[in-house]
Amino acid sequence: METPGSQTSLHRANLERVVRAVRMAGSLTQAEIARSTGLSAATVSNIVRELKEGGTVEVTPTSAGGRRARSVSLSGDAGIVVGVDFGHTHLRVAVGNLAHQVIAEEAEPLDVDASSEEGFGRAQRLVERLIGATGIGQDKVIGVGLGVPGPIDVESGTLGSTSILPGWKGINPREELAGRLGVPVHVDNDANLGALGELVWGSGRGVRDLAYIKVADGVGAGLVIDGRIYRGPGGTAGEIGHITLDESGPVCRCGNRGCLETFTAARYVLPLLRPGHGPDLTMEGMVGLAQEGDPGCRRVVADIGRHIGSGVANLCNLLNPSRVVLGGPLAEAGELVLAPIRDSVSRYAIPSAARQLSVLPGALGGRAEVLGALALVLSEMGDSTLLESALPTKGPAFT
Ligand SMILES: [Zn+2]
């Protein structure tokens, strides 16, 4: 047993701080590690040397601001992480290493509502096939991140609503996948994973406070506060879709009236365009037509932007995020939707909160959730596993 406060436990804590900083950033120079951990340059240098000798990190020459520097990342051989994303119509799996490199990725169509047995069976086969193709042993898998298209109780791993995925009734998605793959599984909803994916790999890189908003059939949002997903005790934080914009507006599926969702989600806005564009118009189709100059689609896209902007203004006043990332099909509309969002934010948010905000389209498209599932494992895995698996003085992590 190590005594808290002893030299050994202090050293151990410093090792973990450095590993944690690099784990979420992908790679950092030694100066950046010193800044983000608060450790001195000399301490960082000693720790990096020790971690490199133990095989936990790799150090490569780079340049920072025109000066020579050393870039530190977790060793690609230290372990692999797997992301599994169940969308409403697809299954996507990615395999990555701890240096933030995606080694393998594949998607296939899947009617996720149909049968949980089929869905999890196909996920298991796809994961095993992709890991097999990398040539890396399955014993190197540190964990699996699982994304589901609906609210989930992160503590118990159960679905928050059985109406969203009726074919999954009575299933605990985390236990189901963990049982099939024999590795720890971390689970979260698609909006939270989209937020994490953009934070680590996409338009949120470099910030620690971010709101990710995805408008599709419904409106979902994921909040990152100080580098971590904020879920709230019930796991429902970020329900921006049900902010009231108009008390006498349309009745929402939640039972209230005039929620943000009723002015922005596909099921409410696409019918507005039916007279001129037929019943088969999709969100993607509307965005494409708007870009070609169709006046009705342009107007609806701009209105969606204005309404999202009202919700974002509320978020700004409450949380003061430095970045809002728009995901889902609307992100493809670019300035057609982003400019009205910014306009509403500047109109309704307090100026000091709006000034520091940038509103950007997501950079990852349909990959945001599966990359977020990889990031979830990186975020939740804990550093002792990694240090114990890599430091030569310690025993193996997997027995
Ligand atoms: Zn509502």
CSV table of C-alpha atoms and ligand atoms in Angstrom, one decimal:
chain,number,residue,atom,x,y,z
A,1,MET,CA,0.0,0.0,0.0
A,2,GLU,CA,1.2,3.5,-0.8
A,3,THR,CA,0.6,6.2,1.8
A,4,PRO,CA,-1.2,9.2,0.3
A,5,GLY,CA,1.2,12.1,0.3
A,6,SER,CA,4.3,10.0,0.1
A,7,GLN,CA,6.9,10.6,-2.5
A,8,THR,CA,5.8,7.4,-4.3
A,9,SER,CA,2.2,8.4,-4.5
A,10,LEU,CA,3.0,11.9,-5.5
A,11,HIS,CA,5.2,10.6,-8.3
A,12,ARG,CA,2.4,8.2,-9.4
A,13,ALA,CA,-0.1,11.1,-9.4
A,14,ASN,CA,2.2,13.1,-11.6
A,15,LEU,CA,2.6,10.2,-14.0
A,16,GLU,CA,-1.2,9.9,-14.2
A,17,ARG,CA,-1.6,13.6,-14.8
A,18,VAL,CA,0.7,13.5,-17.8
A,19,VAL,CA,-0.8,10.4,-19.2
A,20,ARG,CA,-4.3,11.9,-18.9
A,21,ALA,CA,-3.4,15.1,-20.6
A,22,VAL,CA,-1.9,13.2,-23.6
A,23,ARG,CA,-4.7,10.7,-23.7
A,24,MET,CA,-7.4,13.2,-24.5
A,25,ALA,CA,-5.3,15.6,-26.6
A,26,GLY,CA,-3.8,12.9,-28.9
A,27,SER,CA,-0.4,14.5,-28.9
A,28,LEU,CA,1.2,17.4,-27.0
A,29,THR,CA,4.6,19.1,-26.9
A,30,GLN,CA,6.4,18.9,-23.5
A,31,ALA,CA,5.7,22.6,-23.1
A,32,GLU,CA,2.0,22.1,-23.6
A,33,ILE,CA,2.0,19.2,-21.1
A,34,ALA,CA,3.6,21.5,-18.6
A,35,ARG,CA,0.9,24.2,-19.2
A,36,SER,CA,-2.0,21.8,-19.0
A,37,THR,CA,-0.8,19.9,-15.9
A,38,GLY,CA,0.8,22.7,-14.0
A,39,LEU,CA,4.0,20.7,-13.6
A,40,SER,CA,7.4,22.2,-14.1
A,41,ALA,CA,9.2,21.7,-17.4
A,42,ALA,CA,11.9,19.7,-15.6
A,43,THR,CA,9.3,17.4,-14.0
A,44,VAL,CA,7.5,16.9,-17.3
A,45,SER,CA,10.8,16.0,-19.0
A,46,ASN,CA,11.7,13.4,-16.4
A,47,ILE,CA,8.2,11.9,-16.4
A,48,VAL,CA,8.1,11.7,-20.2
A,49,ARG,CA,11.5,9.9,-20.2
A,50,GLU,CA,10.2,7.4,-17.7
A,51,LEU,CA,7.0,6.8,-19.6
A,52,LYS,CA,8.9,6.4,-22.8
A,53,GLU,CA,11.2,3.8,-21.3
A,54,GLY,CA,8.2,1.9,-20.0
A,55,GLY,CA,6.6,2.0,-23.5
A,56,THR,CA,3.6,4.1,-22.4
A,57,VAL,CA,4.4,7.1,-24.7
A,58,GLU,CA,6.2,7.8,-27.9
A,59,VAL,CA,8.2,10.9,-28.5
A,60,THR,CA,8.7,12.3,-32.0
A,61,PRO,CA,10.5,15.5,-33.1
A,62,THR,CA,8.2,18.3,-34.2
A,63,SER,CA,8.2,22.1,-34.3
A,64,ALA,CA,6.1,24.6,-32.3
A,65,GLY,CA,6.1,28.2,-33.3
A,66,GLY,CA,9.2,27.7,-35.5
A,67,ARG,CA,11.2,26.1,-32.7
A,68,ARG,CA,12.2,22.5,-32.3
A,69,ALA,CA,10.0,20.6,-29.9
A,70,ARG,CA,9.2,17.1,-28.9
A,71,SER,CA,5.7,15.8,-29.5
A,72,VAL,CA,4.4,13.2,-27.0
A,73,SER,CA,1.6,10.8,-27.7
A,74,LEU,CA,0.5,7.5,-26.1
A,75,SER,CA,2.2,4.6,-27.6
A,76,GLY,CA,0.2,3.1,-30.5
A,77,ASP,CA,1.1,-0.4,-29.2
A,78,ALA,CA,-0.2,0.3,-25.7
A,79,GLY,CA,-3.7,-0.8,-26.5
A,80,ILE,CA,-6.7,-0.3,-28.8
A,81,VAL,CA,-10.1,1.1,-28.3
A,82,VAL,CA,-13.3,0.3,-30.2
A,83,GLY,CA,-16.3,2.5,-31.0
A,84,VAL,CA,-19.7,1.0,-31.9
A,85,ASP,CA,-22.4,3.4,-33.1
A,86,PHE,CA,-26.0,2.3,-33.6
A,87,GLY,CA,-27.8,4.9,-35.7
A,88,HIS,CA,-31.5,4.6,-36.6
A,89,THR,CA,-30.6,3.1,-40.0
A,90,HIS,CA,-26.9,2.1,-39.7
A,91,LEU,CA,-24.3,0.4,-37.7
A,92,ARG,CA,-20.8,1.8,-37.7
A,93,VAL,CA,-17.7,0.5,-36.0
A,94,ALA,CA,-14.2,2.0,-35.7
A,95,VAL,CA,-11.0,0.7,-34.2
A,96,GLY,CA,-8.4,3.2,-33.0
A,97,ASN,CA,-5.2,3.2,-31.0
A,98,LEU,CA,-4.3,5.3,-28.0
A,99,ALA,CA,-2.3,7.7,-30.2
A,100,HIS,CA,-5.7,8.8,-31.7
A,101,GLN,CA,-5.2,7.0,-35.0
A,102,VAL,CA,-8.2,5.3,-36.5
A,103,ILE,CA,-6.9,2.0,-37.8
A,104,ALA,CA,-10.1,0.5,-39.2
A,105,GLU,CA,-13.7,1.7,-39.8
A,106,GLU,CA,-16.7,0.4,-41.5
A,107,ALA,CA,-20.5,1.1,-41.7
A,108,GLU,CA,-23.4,-1.0,-42.8
A,109,PRO,CA,-27.1,-0.4,-43.1
A,110,LEU,CA,-29.1,-1.7,-40.2
A,111,ASP,CA,-32.7,-1.3,-39.1
A,112,VAL,CA,-31.8,-0.8,-35.5
A,113,ASP,CA,-35.4,-0.9,-34.3
A,114,ALA,CA,-36.1,-4.4,-35.8
A,115,SER,CA,-34.4,-6.8,-33.4
A,116,SER,CA,-31.8,-6.3,-30.7
A,117,GLU,CA,-30.5,-9.9,-31.3
A,118,GLU,CA,-29.7,-9.1,-34.9
A,119,GLY,CA,-28.2,-5.7,-34.1
A,120,PHE,CA,-25.9,-6.9,-31.4
A,121,GLY,CA,-25.0,-10.0,-33.3
A,122,ARG,CA,-23.9,-8.0,-36.3
A,123,ALA,CA,-22.1,-5.5,-34.1
A,124,GLN,CA,-20.1,-8.4,-32.5
A,125,ARG,CA,-19.2,-9.9,-35.9
A,126,LEU,CA,-18.1,-6.5,-37.4
A,127,VAL,CA,-16.0,-5.6,-34.3
A,128,GLU,CA,-14.3,-9.1,-34.4
A,129,ARG,CA,-13.7,-8.9,-38.1
A,130,LEU,CA,-12.2,-5.3,-38.0
A,131,ILE,CA,-9.9,-6.2,-35.0
A,132,GLY,CA,-8.8,-9.4,-36.8
A,133,ALA,CA,-8.0,-7.3,-39.9
A,134,THR,CA,-5.7,-5.0,-37.9
A,135,GLY,CA,-3.6,-8.0,-36.9
A,136,ILE,CA,-3.6,-6.8,-33.3
A,137,GLY,CA,-4.6,-9.3,-30.6
A,138,GLN,CA,-8.1,-9.0,-29.1
A,139,ASP,CA,-6.3,-9.0,-25.7
A,140,LYS,CA,-5.1,-5.5,-26.5
A,141,VAL,CA,-8.6,-4.1,-26.5
A,142,ILE,CA,-8.9,-1.7,-23.5
A,143,GLY,CA,-12.6,-1.0,-23.9
A,144,VAL,CA,-15.5,-0.4,-26.2
A,145,GLY,CA,-17.6,2.7,-26.5
A,146,LEU,CA,-21.2,2.2,-27.5
A,147,GLY,CA,-23.5,4.8,-28.9
A,148,VAL,CA,-27.3,4.4,-28.9
A,149,PRO,CA,-29.8,6.6,-30.7
A,150,GLY,CA,-31.8,7.6,-27.6
A,151,PRO,CA,-31.6,8.5,-23.9
A,152,ILE,CA,-29.6,6.1,-21.8
A,153,ASP,CA,-29.0,5.8,-18.1
A,154,VAL,CA,-25.2,5.8,-18.1
A,155,GLU,CA,-25.0,4.4,-14.5
A,156,SER,CA,-27.1,1.3,-15.2
A,157,GLY,CA,-26.6,1.1,-18.9
A,158,THR,CA,-30.3,0.8,-19.5
A,159,LEU,CA,-32.4,2.7,-22.0
A,160,GLY,CA,-34.3,5.7,-20.6
A,161,SER,CA,-37.3,5.2,-22.9
A,162,THR,CA,-38.7,2.0,-24.4
A,163,SER,CA,-40.7,3.9,-27.0
A,164,ILE,CA,-37.6,4.9,-28.9
A,165,LEU,CA,-36.2,1.4,-29.5
A,166,PRO,CA,-39.1,-1.0,-29.0
A,167,GLY,CA,-37.1,-3.9,-30.4
A,168,TRP,CA,-34.6,-3.5,-27.5
A,169,LYS,CA,-37.2,-3.9,-24.7
A,170,GLY,CA,-35.7,-5.6,-21.6
A,171,ILE,CA,-32.1,-5.3,-23.0
A,172,ASN,CA,-29.2,-3.7,-21.2
A,173,PRO,CA,-27.1,-2.6,-24.2
A,174,ARG,CA,-23.9,-2.3,-22.2
A,175,GLU,CA,-24.2,-5.7,-20.6
A,176,GLU,CA,-25.3,-7.3,-23.9
A,177,LEU,CA,-22.2,-6.1,-25.8
A,178,ALA,CA,-19.8,-6.6,-22.9
A,179,GLY,CA,-21.1,-10.2,-22.6
A,180,ARG,CA,-20.5,-10.8,-26.3
A,181,LEU,CA,-17.1,-9.2,-26.5
A,182,GLY,CA,-15.7,-9.9,-23.1
A,183,VAL,CA,-14.3,-6.4,-22.6
A,184,PRO,CA,-15.5,-3.4,-20.6
A,185,VAL,CA,-18.2,-1.4,-22.4
A,186,HIS,CA,-19.0,2.3,-21.9
A,187,VAL,CA,-22.3,3.6,-23.2
A,188,ASP,CA,-23.8,7.0,-24.0
A,189,ASN,CA,-26.4,8.6,-26.3
A,190,ASP,CA,-25.6,9.8,-29.8
A,191,ALA,CA,-25.6,13.5,-29.0
A,192,ASN,CA,-23.1,13.2,-26.2
A,193,LEU,CA,-20.9,11.1,-28.4
A,194,GLY,CA,-21.2,13.6,-31.3
A,195,ALA,CA,-20.0,16.2,-28.8
A,196,LEU,CA,-17.0,14.1,-27.7
A,197,GLY,CA,-16.1,13.2,-31.3
A,198,GLU,CA,-16.0,16.8,-32.4
A,199,LEU,CA,-14.1,17.8,-29.3
A,200,VAL,CA,-11.3,15.3,-29.8
A,201,TRP,CA,-11.2,14.9,-33.6
A,202,GLY,CA,-13.2,17.6,-35.2
A,203,SER,CA,-14.4,21.2,-34.9
A,204,GLY,CA,-14.1,21.4,-31.1
A,205,ARG,CA,-10.3,20.7,-31.0
A,206,GLY,CA,-8.5,23.1,-28.7
A,207,VAL,CA,-11.5,24.1,-26.6
A,208,ARG,CA,-12.7,22.8,-23.3
A,209,ASP,CA,-16.3,24.0,-23.3
A,210,LEU,CA,-18.5,23.1,-26.2
A,211,ALA,CA,-22.2,22.5,-27.1
A,212,TYR,CA,-22.9,20.1,-29.9
A,213,ILE,CA,-26.3,20.4,-31.5
A,214,LYS,CA,-27.7,17.9,-33.9
A,215,VAL,CA,-31.0,18.5,-35.7
A,216,ALA,CA,-32.6,15.6,-37.5
A,217,ASP,CA,-35.8,13.8,-36.6
A,218,GLY,CA,-35.5,15.4,-33.2
A,219,VAL,CA,-33.1,17.8,-31.6
A,220,GLY,CA,-30.2,16.5,-29.5
A,221,ALA,CA,-27.4,18.3,-27.8
A,222,GLY,CA,-24.3,17.2,-26.0
A,223,LEU,CA,-22.6,19.5,-23.5
A,224,VAL,CA,-18.9,19.4,-22.8
A,225,ILE,CA,-17.8,21.4,-19.7
A,226,ASP,CA,-14.1,21.7,-18.8
A,227,GLY,CA,-13.3,18.8,-21.2
A,228,ARG,CA,-15.9,16.3,-19.9
A,229,ILE,CA,-19.4,15.4,-21.0
A,230,TYR,CA,-21.9,17.0,-18.6
A,231,ARG,CA,-24.8,14.6,-18.1
A,232,GLY,CA,-26.6,15.7,-15.0
A,233,PRO,CA,-27.8,13.3,-12.3
A,234,GLY,CA,-30.6,11.9,-14.6
A,235,GLY,CA,-28.5,11.9,-17.7
A,236,THR,CA,-30.8,14.3,-19.5
A,237,ALA,CA,-28.6,17.4,-19.6
A,238,GLY,CA,-28.6,19.2,-22.9
A,239,GLU,CA,-32.3,18.8,-23.8
A,240,ILE,CA,-32.2,22.0,-25.7
A,241,GLY,CA,-34.9,20.8,-28.1
A,242,HIS,CA,-37.5,21.4,-25.4
A,243,ILE,CA,-36.7,25.0,-24.5
A,244,THR,CA,-40.0,26.9,-24.9
A,245,LEU,CA,-39.8,29.4,-27.8
A,246,ASP,CA,-43.6,30.1,-28.1
A,247,GLU,CA,-46.1,29.2,-25.5
A,248,SER,CA,-48.9,29.1,-28.0
A,249,GLY,CA,-46.8,27.3,-30.7
A,250,PRO,CA,-47.4,23.7,-32.0
A,251,VAL,CA,-47.8,20.9,-29.6
A,252,CYS,CA,-44.6,19.0,-29.1
A,253,ARG,CA,-44.2,15.2,-28.6
A,254,CYS,CA,-43.1,16.0,-25.0
A,255,GLY,CA,-46.6,17.5,-24.3
A,256,ASN,CA,-45.5,21.1,-24.1
A,257,ARG,CA,-46.1,23.7,-26.8
A,258,GLY,CA,-43.8,25.7,-29.0
A,259,CYS,CA,-40.6,23.8,-28.0
A,260,LEU,CA,-37.5,24.6,-30.1
A,261,GLU,CA,-37.9,21.1,-31.6
A,262,THR,CA,-41.3,22.1,-33.1
A,263,PHE,CA,-39.6,24.8,-35.1
A,264,THR,CA,-36.5,22.9,-36.3
A,265,ALA,CA,-36.9,19.0,-36.3
A,266,ALA,CA,-37.5,17.2,-39.6
A,267,ARG,CA,-41.0,15.9,-38.6
A,268,TYR,CA,-42.2,19.5,-38.1
A,269,VAL,CA,-40.4,21.5,-40.8
A,270,LEU,CA,-40.5,19.2,-43.8
A,271,PRO,CA,-44.3,19.2,-44.0
A,272,LEU,CA,-44.1,23.0,-44.5
A,273,LEU,CA,-42.3,22.3,-47.9
A,274,ARG,CA,-44.6,19.5,-49.0
A,275,PRO,CA,-46.9,21.6,-51.2
A,276,GLY,CA,-44.1,22.5,-53.6
A,277,HIS,CA,-41.7,19.6,-53.0
A,278,GLY,CA,-43.7,16.4,-52.5
A,279,PRO,CA,-44.0,14.0,-49.5
A,280,ASP,CA,-40.5,12.4,-49.9
A,281,LEU,CA,-38.4,15.4,-49.1
A,282,THR,CA,-35.7,14.6,-46.5
A,283,MET,CA,-33.6,17.0,-44.4
A,284,GLU,CA,-30.6,16.2,-46.7
A,285,GLY,CA,-32.8,16.9,-49.8
A,286,MET,CA,-33.9,20.2,-48.3
A,287,VAL,CA,-30.4,21.3,-47.6
A,288,GLY,CA,-29.3,20.4,-51.1
A,289,LEU,CA,-32.1,22.3,-52.7
A,290,ALA,CA,-31.4,25.3,-50.5
A,291,GLN,CA,-27.8,25.3,-51.7
A,292,GLU,CA,-29.1,25.3,-55.3
A,293,GLY,CA,-31.1,28.4,-54.5
A,294,ASP,CA,-34.6,27.0,-54.0
A,295,PRO,CA,-36.3,30.0,-52.2
A,296,GLY,CA,-38.7,27.9,-50.0
A,297,CYS,CA,-35.9,25.6,-48.8
A,298,ARG,CA,-33.6,28.6,-48.2
A,299,ARG,CA,-36.3,30.3,-46.1
A,300,VAL,CA,-37.0,27.1,-44.0
A,301,VAL,CA,-33.2,26.5,-43.4
A,302,ALA,CA,-32.8,30.1,-42.4
A,303,ASP,CA,-35.8,29.9,-40.0
A,304,ILE,CA,-34.4,26.8,-38.5
A,305,GLY,CA,-31.1,28.6,-37.9
A,306,ARG,CA,-32.9,31.6,-36.2
A,307,HIS,CA,-34.7,29.2,-33.9
A,308,ILE,CA,-31.6,27.2,-33.0
A,309,GLY,CA,-29.9,30.6,-32.4
A,310,SER,CA,-32.5,31.5,-29.8
A,311,GLY,CA,-31.8,28.2,-28.0
A,312,VAL,CA,-28.0,28.8,-28.3
A,313,ALA,CA,-28.4,32.3,-26.8
A,314,ASN,CA,-30.0,30.7,-23.7
A,315,LEU,CA,-27.1,28.3,-23.5
A,316,CYS,CA,-24.6,31.1,-23.8
A,317,ASN,CA,-26.2,33.0,-21.0
A,318,LEU,CA,-26.2,29.9,-18.8
A,319,LEU,CA,-23.0,28.1,-19.6
A,320,ASN,CA,-20.9,30.6,-21.7
A,321,PRO,CA,-19.4,27.9,-24.0
A,322,SER,CA,-16.6,28.9,-26.3
A,323,ARG,CA,-17.9,26.9,-29.2
A,324,VAL,CA,-21.1,25.6,-30.6
A,325,VAL,CA,-20.8,22.8,-33.2
A,326,LEU,CA,-23.7,22.0,-35.5
A,327,GLY,CA,-23.9,18.4,-36.5
A,328,GLY,CA,-26.3,16.3,-38.5
A,329,PRO,CA,-27.5,17.0,-42.1
A,330,LEU,CA,-28.0,20.7,-41.5
A,331,ALA,CA,-24.3,21.2,-41.0
A,332,GLU,CA,-24.0,20.8,-44.8
A,333,ALA,CA,-26.0,24.0,-45.3
A,334,GLY,CA,-23.0,26.1,-44.1
A,335,GLU,CA,-23.6,29.8,-43.9
A,336,LEU,CA,-27.2,29.4,-45.0
A,337,VAL,CA,-27.9,28.1,-41.5
A,338,LEU,CA,-24.9,29.3,-39.5
A,339,ALA,CA,-25.4,33.0,-40.3
A,340,PRO,CA,-29.0,33.1,-38.9
A,341,ILE,CA,-27.8,31.2,-35.8
A,342,ARG,CA,-25.1,33.8,-35.1
A,343,ASP,CA,-27.6,36.6,-35.8
A,344,SER,CA,-30.0,35.2,-33.2
A,345,VAL,CA,-27.2,34.7,-30.7
A,346,SER,CA,-26.1,38.3,-31.1
A,347,ARG,CA,-29.7,39.5,-30.7
A,348,TYR,CA,-30.7,37.4,-27.6
A,349,ALA,CA,-27.5,36.5,-25.7
A,350,ILE,CA,-25.9,38.9,-23.3
A,351,PRO,CA,-23.0,40.5,-25.3
A,352,SER,CA,-20.2,39.3,-23.0
A,353,ALA,CA,-21.3,35.7,-23.5
A,354,ALA,CA,-21.9,35.9,-27.2
A,355,ARG,CA,-18.6,37.7,-28.0
A,356,GLN,CA,-16.5,34.7,-27.1
A,357,LEU,CA,-18.6,32.2,-29.0
A,358,SER,CA,-17.8,30.7,-32.3
A,359,VAL,CA,-20.4,28.7,-34.2
A,360,LEU,CA,-19.0,26.1,-36.6
A,361,PRO,CA,-20.3,23.2,-38.7
A,362,GLY,CA,-19.3,19.7,-37.5
A,363,ALA,CA,-16.1,18.4,-39.3
A,364,LEU,CA,-16.9,14.7,-38.9
A,365,GLY,CA,-20.3,14.3,-40.6
A,366,GLY,CA,-21.8,10.9,-39.9
A,367,ARG,CA,-18.6,9.7,-38.2
A,368,ALA,CA,-19.0,12.0,-35.2
A,369,GLU,CA,-20.8,9.5,-33.1
A,370,VAL,CA,-18.5,6.5,-33.7
A,371,LEU,CA,-15.3,8.6,-33.2
A,372,GLY,CA,-17.0,10.0,-30.0
A,373,ALA,CA,-17.5,6.3,-28.9
A,374,LEU,CA,-13.7,5.9,-29.3
A,375,ALA,CA,-13.2,9.1,-27.3
A,376,LEU,CA,-15.5,7.9,-24.6
A,377,VAL,CA,-13.2,4.9,-23.9
A,378,LEU,CA,-10.2,7.3,-23.9
A,379,SER,CA,-12.1,9.5,-21.5
A,380,GLU,CA,-13.3,6.8,-19.1
A,381,MET,CA,-10.5,4.2,-19.2
A,382,GLY,CA,-8.5,5.6,-16.3
A,383,ASP,CA,-4.8,5.8,-16.3
A,384,SER,CA,-3.9,3.0,-13.9
A,385,THR,CA,-4.8,0.4,-16.4
A,386,LEU,CA,-2.5,2.0,-18.9
A,387,LEU,CA,0.4,2.5,-16.5
A,388,GLU,CA,0.1,-1.0,-15.1
A,389,SER,CA,0.0,-2.5,-18.6
A,390,ALA,CA,3.0,-0.5,-19.8
A,391,LEU,CA,5.3,0.2,-16.9
A,392,PRO,CA,7.8,-2.7,-16.7
A,393,THR,CA,7.7,-2.8,-12.9
A,394,LYS,CA,4.0,-3.5,-12.7
A,395,GLY,CA,2.0,-6.6,-13.6
A,396,PRO,CA,-0.1,-7.1,-16.7
A,397,ALA,CA,-3.4,-5.3,-17.0
A,398,PHE,CA,-5.2,-8.3,-18.5
A,399,THR,CA,-5.0,-11.7,-16.9
B,1,ZN,ZN,-41.0,19.5,-26.3
